mmCIF file with all atom_site columns, C-alpha atoms (C1' of nucleotides) in Angstrom:
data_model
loop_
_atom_site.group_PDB
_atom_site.id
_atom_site.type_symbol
_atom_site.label_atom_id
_atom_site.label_alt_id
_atom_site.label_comp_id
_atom_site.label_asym_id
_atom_site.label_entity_id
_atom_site.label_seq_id
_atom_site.pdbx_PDB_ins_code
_atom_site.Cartn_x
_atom_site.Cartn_y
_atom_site.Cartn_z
_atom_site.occupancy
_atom_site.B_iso_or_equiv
_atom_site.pdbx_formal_charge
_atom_site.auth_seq_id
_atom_site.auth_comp_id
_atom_site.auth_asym_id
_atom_site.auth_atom_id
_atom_site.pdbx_PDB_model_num
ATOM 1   C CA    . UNK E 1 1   ? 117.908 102.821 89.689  1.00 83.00 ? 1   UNK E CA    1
ATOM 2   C CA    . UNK E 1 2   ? 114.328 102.179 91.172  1.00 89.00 ? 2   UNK E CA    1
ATOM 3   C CA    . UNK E 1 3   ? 115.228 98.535  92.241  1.00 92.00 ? 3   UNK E CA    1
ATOM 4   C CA    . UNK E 1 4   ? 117.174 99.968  94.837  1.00 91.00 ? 4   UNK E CA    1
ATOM 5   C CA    . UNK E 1 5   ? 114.711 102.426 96.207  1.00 92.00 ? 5   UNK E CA    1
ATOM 6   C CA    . UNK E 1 6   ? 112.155 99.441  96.190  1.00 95.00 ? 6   UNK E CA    1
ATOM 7   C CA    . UNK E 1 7   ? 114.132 97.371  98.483  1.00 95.00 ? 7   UNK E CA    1
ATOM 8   C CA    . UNK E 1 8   ? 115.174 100.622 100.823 1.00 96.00 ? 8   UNK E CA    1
ATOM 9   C CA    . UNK E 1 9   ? 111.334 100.773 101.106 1.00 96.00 ? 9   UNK E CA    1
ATOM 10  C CA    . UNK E 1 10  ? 111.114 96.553  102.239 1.00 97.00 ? 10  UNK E CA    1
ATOM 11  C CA    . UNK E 1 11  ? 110.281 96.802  105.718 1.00 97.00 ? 11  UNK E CA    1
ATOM 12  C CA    . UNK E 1 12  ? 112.509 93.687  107.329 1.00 97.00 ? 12  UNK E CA    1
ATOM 13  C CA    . UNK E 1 13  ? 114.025 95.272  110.310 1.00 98.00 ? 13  UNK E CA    1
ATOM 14  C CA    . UNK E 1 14  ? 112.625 94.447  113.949 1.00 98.00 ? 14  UNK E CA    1
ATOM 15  C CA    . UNK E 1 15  ? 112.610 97.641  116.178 1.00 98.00 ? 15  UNK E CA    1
ATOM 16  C CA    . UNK E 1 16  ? 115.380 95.919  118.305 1.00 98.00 ? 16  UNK E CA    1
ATOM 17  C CA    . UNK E 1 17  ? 117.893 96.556  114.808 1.00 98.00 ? 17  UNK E CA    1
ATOM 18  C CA    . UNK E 1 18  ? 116.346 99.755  114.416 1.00 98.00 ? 18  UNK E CA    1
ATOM 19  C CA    . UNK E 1 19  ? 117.403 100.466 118.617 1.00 97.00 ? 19  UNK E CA    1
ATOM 20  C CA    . UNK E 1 20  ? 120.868 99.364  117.882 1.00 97.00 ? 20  UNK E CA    1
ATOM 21  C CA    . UNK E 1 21  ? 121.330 101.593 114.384 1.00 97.00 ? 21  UNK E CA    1
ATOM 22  C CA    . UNK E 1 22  ? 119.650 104.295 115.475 1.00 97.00 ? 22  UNK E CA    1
ATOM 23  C CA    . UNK E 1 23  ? 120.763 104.814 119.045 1.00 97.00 ? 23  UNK E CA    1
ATOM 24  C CA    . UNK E 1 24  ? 117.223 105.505 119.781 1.00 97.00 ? 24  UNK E CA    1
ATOM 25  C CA    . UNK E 1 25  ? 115.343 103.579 122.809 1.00 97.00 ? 25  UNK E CA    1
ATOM 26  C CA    . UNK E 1 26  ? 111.997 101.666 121.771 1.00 97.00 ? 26  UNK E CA    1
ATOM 27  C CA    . UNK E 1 27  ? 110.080 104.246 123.734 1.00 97.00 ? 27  UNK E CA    1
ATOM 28  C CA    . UNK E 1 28  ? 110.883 106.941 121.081 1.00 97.00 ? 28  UNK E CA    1
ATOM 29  C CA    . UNK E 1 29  ? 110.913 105.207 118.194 1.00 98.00 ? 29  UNK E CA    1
ATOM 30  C CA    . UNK E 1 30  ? 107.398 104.466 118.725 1.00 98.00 ? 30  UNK E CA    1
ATOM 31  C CA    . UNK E 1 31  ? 106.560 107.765 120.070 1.00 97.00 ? 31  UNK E CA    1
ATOM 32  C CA    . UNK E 1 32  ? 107.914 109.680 117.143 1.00 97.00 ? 32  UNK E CA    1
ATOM 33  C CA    . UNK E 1 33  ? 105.689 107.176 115.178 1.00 98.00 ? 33  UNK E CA    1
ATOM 34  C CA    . UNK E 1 34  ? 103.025 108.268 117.281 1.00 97.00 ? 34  UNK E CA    1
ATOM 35  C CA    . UNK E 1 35  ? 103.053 111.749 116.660 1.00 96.00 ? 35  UNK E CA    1
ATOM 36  C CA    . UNK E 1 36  ? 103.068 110.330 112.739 1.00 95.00 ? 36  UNK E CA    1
ATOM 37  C CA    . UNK E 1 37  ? 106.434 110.924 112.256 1.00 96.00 ? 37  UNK E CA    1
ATOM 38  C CA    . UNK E 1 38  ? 106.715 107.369 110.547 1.00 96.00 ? 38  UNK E CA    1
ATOM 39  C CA    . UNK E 1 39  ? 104.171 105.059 110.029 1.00 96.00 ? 39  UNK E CA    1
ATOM 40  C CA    . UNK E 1 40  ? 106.221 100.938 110.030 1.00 98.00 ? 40  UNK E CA    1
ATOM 41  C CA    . UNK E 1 41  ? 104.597 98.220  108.661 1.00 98.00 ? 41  UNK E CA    1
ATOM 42  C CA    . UNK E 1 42  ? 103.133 95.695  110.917 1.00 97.00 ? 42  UNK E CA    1
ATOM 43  C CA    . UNK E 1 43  ? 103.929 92.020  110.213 1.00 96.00 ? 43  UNK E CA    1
ATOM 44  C CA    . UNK E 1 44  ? 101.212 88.946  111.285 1.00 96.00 ? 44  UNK E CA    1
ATOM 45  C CA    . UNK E 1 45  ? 102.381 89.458  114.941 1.00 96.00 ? 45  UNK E CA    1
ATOM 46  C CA    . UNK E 1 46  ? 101.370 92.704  115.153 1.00 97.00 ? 46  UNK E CA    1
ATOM 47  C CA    . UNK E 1 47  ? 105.508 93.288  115.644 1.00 98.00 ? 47  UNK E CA    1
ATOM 48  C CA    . UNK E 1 48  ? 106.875 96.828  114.264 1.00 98.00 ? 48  UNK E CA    1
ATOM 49  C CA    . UNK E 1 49  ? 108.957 96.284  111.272 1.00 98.00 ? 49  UNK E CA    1
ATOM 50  C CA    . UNK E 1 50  ? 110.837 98.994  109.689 1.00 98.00 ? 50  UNK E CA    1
ATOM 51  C CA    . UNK E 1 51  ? 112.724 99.752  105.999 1.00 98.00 ? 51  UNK E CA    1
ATOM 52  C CA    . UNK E 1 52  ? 116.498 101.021 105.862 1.00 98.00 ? 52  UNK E CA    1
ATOM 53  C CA    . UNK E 1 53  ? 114.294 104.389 104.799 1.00 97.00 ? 53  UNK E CA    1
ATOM 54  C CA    . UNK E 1 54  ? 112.956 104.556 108.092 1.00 98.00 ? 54  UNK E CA    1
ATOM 55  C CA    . UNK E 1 55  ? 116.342 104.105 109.578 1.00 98.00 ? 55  UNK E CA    1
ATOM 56  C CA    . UNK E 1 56  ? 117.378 107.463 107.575 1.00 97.00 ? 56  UNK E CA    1
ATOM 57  C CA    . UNK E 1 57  ? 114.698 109.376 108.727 1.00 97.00 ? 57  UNK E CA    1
ATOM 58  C CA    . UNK E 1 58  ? 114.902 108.573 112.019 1.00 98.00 ? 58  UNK E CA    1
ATOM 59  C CA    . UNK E 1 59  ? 118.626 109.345 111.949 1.00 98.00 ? 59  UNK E CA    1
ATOM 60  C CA    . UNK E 1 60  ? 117.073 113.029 110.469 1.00 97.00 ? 60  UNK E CA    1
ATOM 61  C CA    . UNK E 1 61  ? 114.345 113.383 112.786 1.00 97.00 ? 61  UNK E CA    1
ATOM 62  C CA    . UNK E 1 62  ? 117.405 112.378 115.818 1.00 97.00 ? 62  UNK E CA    1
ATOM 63  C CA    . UNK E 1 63  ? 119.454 115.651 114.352 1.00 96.00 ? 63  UNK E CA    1
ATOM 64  C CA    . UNK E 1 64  ? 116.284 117.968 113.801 1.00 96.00 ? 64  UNK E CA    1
ATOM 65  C CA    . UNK E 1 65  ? 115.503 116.933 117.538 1.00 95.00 ? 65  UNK E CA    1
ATOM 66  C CA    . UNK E 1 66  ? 119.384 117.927 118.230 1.00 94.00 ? 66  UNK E CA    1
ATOM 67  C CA    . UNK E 1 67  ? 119.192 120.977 116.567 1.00 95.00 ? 67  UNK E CA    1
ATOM 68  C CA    . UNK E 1 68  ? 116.796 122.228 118.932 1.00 93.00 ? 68  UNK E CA    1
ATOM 69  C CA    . UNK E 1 69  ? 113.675 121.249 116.635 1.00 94.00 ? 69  UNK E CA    1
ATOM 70  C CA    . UNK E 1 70  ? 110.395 120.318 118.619 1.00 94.00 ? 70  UNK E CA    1
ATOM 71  C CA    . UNK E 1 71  ? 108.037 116.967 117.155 1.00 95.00 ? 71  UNK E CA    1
ATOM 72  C CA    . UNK E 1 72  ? 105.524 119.653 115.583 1.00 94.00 ? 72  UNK E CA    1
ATOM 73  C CA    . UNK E 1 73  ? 108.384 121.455 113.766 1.00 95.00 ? 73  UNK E CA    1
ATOM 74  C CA    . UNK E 1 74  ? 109.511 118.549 112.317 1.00 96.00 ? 74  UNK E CA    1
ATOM 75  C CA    . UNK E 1 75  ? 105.803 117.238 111.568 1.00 95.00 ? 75  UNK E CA    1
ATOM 76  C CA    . UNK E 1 76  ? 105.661 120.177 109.300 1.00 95.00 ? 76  UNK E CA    1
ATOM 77  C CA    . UNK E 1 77  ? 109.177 119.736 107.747 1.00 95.00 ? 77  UNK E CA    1
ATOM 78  C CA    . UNK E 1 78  ? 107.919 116.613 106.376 1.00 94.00 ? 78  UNK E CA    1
ATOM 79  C CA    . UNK E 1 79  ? 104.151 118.518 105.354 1.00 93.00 ? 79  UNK E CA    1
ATOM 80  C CA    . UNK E 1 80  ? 105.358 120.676 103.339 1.00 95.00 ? 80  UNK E CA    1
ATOM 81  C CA    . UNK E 1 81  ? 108.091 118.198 102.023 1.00 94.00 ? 81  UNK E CA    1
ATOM 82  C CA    . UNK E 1 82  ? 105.115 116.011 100.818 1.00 92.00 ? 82  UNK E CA    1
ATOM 83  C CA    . UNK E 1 83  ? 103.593 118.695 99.168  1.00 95.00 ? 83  UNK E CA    1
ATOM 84  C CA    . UNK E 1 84  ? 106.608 120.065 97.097  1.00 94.00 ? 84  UNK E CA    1
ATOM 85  C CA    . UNK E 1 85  ? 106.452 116.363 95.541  1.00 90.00 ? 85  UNK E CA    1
ATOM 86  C CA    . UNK E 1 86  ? 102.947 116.477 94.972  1.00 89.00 ? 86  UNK E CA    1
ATOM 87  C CA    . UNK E 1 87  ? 103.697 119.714 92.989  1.00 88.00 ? 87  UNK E CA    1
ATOM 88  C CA    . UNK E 1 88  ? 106.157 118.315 90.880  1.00 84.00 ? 88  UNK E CA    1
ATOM 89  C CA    . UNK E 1 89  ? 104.005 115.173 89.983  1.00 77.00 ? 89  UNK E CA    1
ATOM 90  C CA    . UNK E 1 90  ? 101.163 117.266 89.249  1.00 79.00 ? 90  UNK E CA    1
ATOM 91  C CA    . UNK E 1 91  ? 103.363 119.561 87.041  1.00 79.00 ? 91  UNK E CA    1
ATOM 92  C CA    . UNK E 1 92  ? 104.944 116.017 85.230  1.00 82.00 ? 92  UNK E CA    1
ATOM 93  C CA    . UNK E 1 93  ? 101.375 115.009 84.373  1.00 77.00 ? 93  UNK E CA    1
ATOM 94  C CA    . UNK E 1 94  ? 100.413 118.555 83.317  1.00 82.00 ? 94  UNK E CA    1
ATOM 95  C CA    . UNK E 1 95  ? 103.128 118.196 80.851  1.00 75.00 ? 95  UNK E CA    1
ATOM 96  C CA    . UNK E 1 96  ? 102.659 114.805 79.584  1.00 80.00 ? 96  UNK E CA    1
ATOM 97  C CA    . UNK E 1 97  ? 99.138  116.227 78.560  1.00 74.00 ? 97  UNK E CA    1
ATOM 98  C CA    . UNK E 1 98  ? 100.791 118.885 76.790  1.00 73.00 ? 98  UNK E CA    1
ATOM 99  C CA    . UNK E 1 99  ? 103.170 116.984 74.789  1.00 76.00 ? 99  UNK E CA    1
ATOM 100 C CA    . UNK E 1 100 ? 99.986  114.414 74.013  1.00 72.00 ? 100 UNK E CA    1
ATOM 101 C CA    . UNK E 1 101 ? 97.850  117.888 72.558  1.00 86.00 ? 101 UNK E CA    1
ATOM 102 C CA    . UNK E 1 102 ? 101.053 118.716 70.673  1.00 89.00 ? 102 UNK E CA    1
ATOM 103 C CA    . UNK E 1 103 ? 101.238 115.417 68.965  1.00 69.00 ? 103 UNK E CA    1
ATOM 104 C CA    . UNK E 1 104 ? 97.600  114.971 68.364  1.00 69.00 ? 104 UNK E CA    1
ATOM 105 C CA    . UNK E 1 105 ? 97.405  118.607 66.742  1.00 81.00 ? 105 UNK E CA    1
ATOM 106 C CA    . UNK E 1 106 ? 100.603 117.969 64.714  1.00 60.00 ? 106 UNK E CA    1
ATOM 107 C CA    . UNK E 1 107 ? 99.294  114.278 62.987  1.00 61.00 ? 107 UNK E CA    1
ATOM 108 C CA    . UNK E 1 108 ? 95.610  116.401 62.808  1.00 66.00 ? 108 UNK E CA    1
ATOM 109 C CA    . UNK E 1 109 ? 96.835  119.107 60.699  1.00 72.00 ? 109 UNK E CA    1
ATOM 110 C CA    . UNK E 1 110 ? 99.618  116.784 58.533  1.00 67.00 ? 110 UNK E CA    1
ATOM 111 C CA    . UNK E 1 111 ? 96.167  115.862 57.406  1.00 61.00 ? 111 UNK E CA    1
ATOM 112 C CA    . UNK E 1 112 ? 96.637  111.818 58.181  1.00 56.00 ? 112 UNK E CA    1
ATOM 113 C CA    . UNK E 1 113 ? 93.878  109.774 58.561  1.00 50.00 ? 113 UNK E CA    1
ATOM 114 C CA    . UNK E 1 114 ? 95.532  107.488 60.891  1.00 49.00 ? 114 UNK E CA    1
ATOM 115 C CA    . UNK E 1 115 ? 98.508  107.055 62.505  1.00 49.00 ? 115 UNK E CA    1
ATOM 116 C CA    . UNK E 1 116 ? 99.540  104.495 60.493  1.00 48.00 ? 116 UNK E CA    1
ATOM 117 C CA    . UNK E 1 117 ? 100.037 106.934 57.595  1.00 47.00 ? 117 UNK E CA    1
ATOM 118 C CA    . UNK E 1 118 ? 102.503 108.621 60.117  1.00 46.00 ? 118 UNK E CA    1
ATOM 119 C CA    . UNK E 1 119 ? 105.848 107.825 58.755  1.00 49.00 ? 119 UNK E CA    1
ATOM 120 C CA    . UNK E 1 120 ? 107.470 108.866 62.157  1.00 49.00 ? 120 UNK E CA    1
ATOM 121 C CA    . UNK E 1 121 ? 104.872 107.291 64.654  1.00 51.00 ? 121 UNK E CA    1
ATOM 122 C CA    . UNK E 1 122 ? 107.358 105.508 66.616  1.00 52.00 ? 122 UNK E CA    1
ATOM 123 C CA    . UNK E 1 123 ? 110.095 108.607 66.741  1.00 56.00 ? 123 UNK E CA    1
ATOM 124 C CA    . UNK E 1 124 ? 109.269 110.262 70.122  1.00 54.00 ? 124 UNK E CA    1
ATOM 125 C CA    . UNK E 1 125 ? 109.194 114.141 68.457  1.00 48.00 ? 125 UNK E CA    1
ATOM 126 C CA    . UNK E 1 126 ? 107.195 115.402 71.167  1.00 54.00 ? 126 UNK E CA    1
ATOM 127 C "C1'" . DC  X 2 1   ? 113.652 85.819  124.522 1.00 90.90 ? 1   DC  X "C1'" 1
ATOM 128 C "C1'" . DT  X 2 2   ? 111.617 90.049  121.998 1.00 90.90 ? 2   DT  X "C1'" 1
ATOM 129 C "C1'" . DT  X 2 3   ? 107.970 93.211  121.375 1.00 90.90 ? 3   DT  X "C1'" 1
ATOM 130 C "C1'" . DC  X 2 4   ? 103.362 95.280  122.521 1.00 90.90 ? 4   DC  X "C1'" 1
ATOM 131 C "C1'" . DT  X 2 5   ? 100.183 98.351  125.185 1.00 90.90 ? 5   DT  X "C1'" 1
ATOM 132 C "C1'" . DC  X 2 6   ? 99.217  100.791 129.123 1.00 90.90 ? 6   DC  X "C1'" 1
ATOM 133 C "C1'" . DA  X 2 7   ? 99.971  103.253 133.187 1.00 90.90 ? 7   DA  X "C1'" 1
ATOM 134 C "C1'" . DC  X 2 8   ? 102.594 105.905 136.983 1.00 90.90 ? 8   DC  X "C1'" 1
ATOM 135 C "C1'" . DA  X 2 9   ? 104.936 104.806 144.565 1.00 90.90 ? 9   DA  X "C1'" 1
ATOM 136 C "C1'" . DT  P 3 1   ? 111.100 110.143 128.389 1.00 90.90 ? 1   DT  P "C1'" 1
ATOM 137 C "C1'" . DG  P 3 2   ? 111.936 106.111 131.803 1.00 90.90 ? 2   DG  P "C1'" 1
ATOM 138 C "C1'" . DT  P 3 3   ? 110.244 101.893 133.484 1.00 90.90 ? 3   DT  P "C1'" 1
ATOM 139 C "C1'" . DG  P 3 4   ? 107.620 97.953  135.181 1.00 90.90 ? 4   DG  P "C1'" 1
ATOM 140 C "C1'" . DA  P 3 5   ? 103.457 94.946  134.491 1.00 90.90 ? 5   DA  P "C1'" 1
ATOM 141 C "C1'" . DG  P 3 6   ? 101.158 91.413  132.010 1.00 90.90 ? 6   DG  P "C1'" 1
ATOM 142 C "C1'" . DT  P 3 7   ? 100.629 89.554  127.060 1.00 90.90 ? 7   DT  P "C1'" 1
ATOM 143 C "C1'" . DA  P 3 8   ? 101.307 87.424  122.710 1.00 90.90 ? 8   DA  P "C1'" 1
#
DNA sequence: CTTCTCACA
DNA sequence: TGTGAGTA
């Protein structure tokens, strides 16, 4: 299941595609990028070239724009979207190290010498 | 022919 | 946001 986001993420699609599934003129497609709304990949020609996960957000930036939403609303949907997954990343890490302490104090105070005297080394306990 | 940047009788 | 100019 991350195969799948990796080739959403490809960026293979000429903004003249992106005109015809989005329903969006070039002229705001690259002004929304402008405003840093989406930042396409560039290939040798210096030609735009976007992923099927920029089509979907500029599908969602066409209805927050419906909706009544301004470019600077929007802008800070996507902030403070970023920062609720740097969150959860940070707390993922936070409890890797956790788990590692756990482990660590638990062979420690079996009173092993190595791990190799753990009989359960390779059974994920922690 | 498509896309890019820039500018506005 | 539209559109035309001049490129690449």
């Amino acid at each position: 299941m991350k195969e799948k986001e990796l080739r959403r993420s490809l960026a293979v699609l000429p903004i003249g595609t992106v005109m015809c599934l989005t329903d969006l003129t070039a002229r705001q497609i690259r002004y929304y990028e402008k405003h840093e709304l989406l930042k396409p990949e560039r290939n040798p020609s210096n030609r735009r070239m976007y992923s099927l996960n920029d089509i979907d957000k500029l599908l969602e930036i066409k209805d927050y724009l419906a909706e009544g939403m301004n470019i600077a609303g929007i802008k800070e949907v996507y902030l403070k979207k970023a920062a609720k997954k740097k969150k959860v990343r940070e707390q993922a890490i936070s409890d890797e190290k956790v788990r590692k302490m756990l482990r660590d104090e638990f062979v420690n105070a079996s009173g092993l010498k190595s791990q190799h005297e753990f009989s359960f080394k390779n059974t994920r306990i922690f």
